[in-house]
């Protein structure tokens, strides 16, 4: 579904940015600055909680620091400019945030209220594989 939605924005073959690739807050903030009026899609990151498997373990992404982004004129980050004065550069949140993951978002109720949850499952009793195949055939005919 994400690939289809990205095709609508003329970005075929792109699914989103894995949280494991944005290994720091700065990396995530720079990723967020790339998009204006387009959704920023964050894919589920790999979590290694077993200390015997890896030297450095990854902690789950903390969504608490995204809380202020959704305020009007929400600031992603502020950095100092390279000059002699005390000037700063402020990045504003001008995007939407899509989080694609299998697990629940573990955050405070204030953060949970900012997200709309959509569940998709092929094990749903209302899912009919024949209807899905027919919809795919109709879509292929429309591309000709």
PDB file of C-alpha atoms in Angstrom, residues 1 4-5 27 30 34 39 46 55 60 63 67 76-77 81 84 89 93 95 120 124 136 139:
ATOM      1  CA  UNK A   1       0.000   0.000   0.000  1.00  0.00           C
ATOM      2  CA  UNK A   4       1.177   2.527  -4.323  1.00  0.00           C
ATOM      3  CA  UNK A   5       0.765   5.794  -2.419  1.00  0.00           C
ATOM      4  CA  UNK A  27      19.700  11.930  11.233  1.00  0.00           C
ATOM      5  CA  UNK A  30      17.579  15.901   8.598  1.00  0.00           C
ATOM      6  CA  UNK A  34      13.606  16.898   3.202  1.00  0.00           C
ATOM      7  CA  UNK A  39       4.359  12.604   4.159  1.00  0.00           C
ATOM      8  CA  UNK A  46      14.977  -3.448  13.949  1.00  0.00           C
ATOM      9  CA  UNK A  55      27.906  -5.272  21.061  1.00  0.00           C
ATOM     10  CA  UNK A  60      13.128   1.298  20.539  1.00  0.00           C
ATOM     11  CA  UNK A  63       8.044   9.033  19.963  1.00  0.00           C
ATOM     12  CA  UNK A  67       4.890  15.628  20.446  1.00  0.00           C
ATOM     13  CA  UNK A  76      11.957  20.106  14.585  1.00  0.00           C
ATOM     14  CA  UNK A  77      15.283  21.518  15.745  1.00  0.00           C
ATOM     15  CA  UNK A  81      24.687  29.302  12.365  1.00  0.00           C
ATOM     16  CA  UNK A  84      30.438  35.345  14.588  1.00  0.00           C
ATOM     17  CA  UNK A  89      18.533  28.359  12.070  1.00  0.00           C
ATOM     18  CA  UNK A  93       7.655  20.629  10.814  1.00  0.00           C
ATOM     19  CA  UNK A  95       5.062  17.563   6.696  1.00  0.00           C
ATOM     20  CA  UNK A 120      -4.480  -4.086   7.703  1.00  0.00           C
ATOM     21  CA  UNK A 124      -9.296 -10.582   8.563  1.00  0.00           C
ATOM     22  CA  UNK A 136      -5.604  -6.183  -9.424  1.00  0.00           C
ATOM     23  CA  UNK A 139      -6.023  -1.968 -12.187  1.00  0.00           C
TER      24      UNK A 139
END
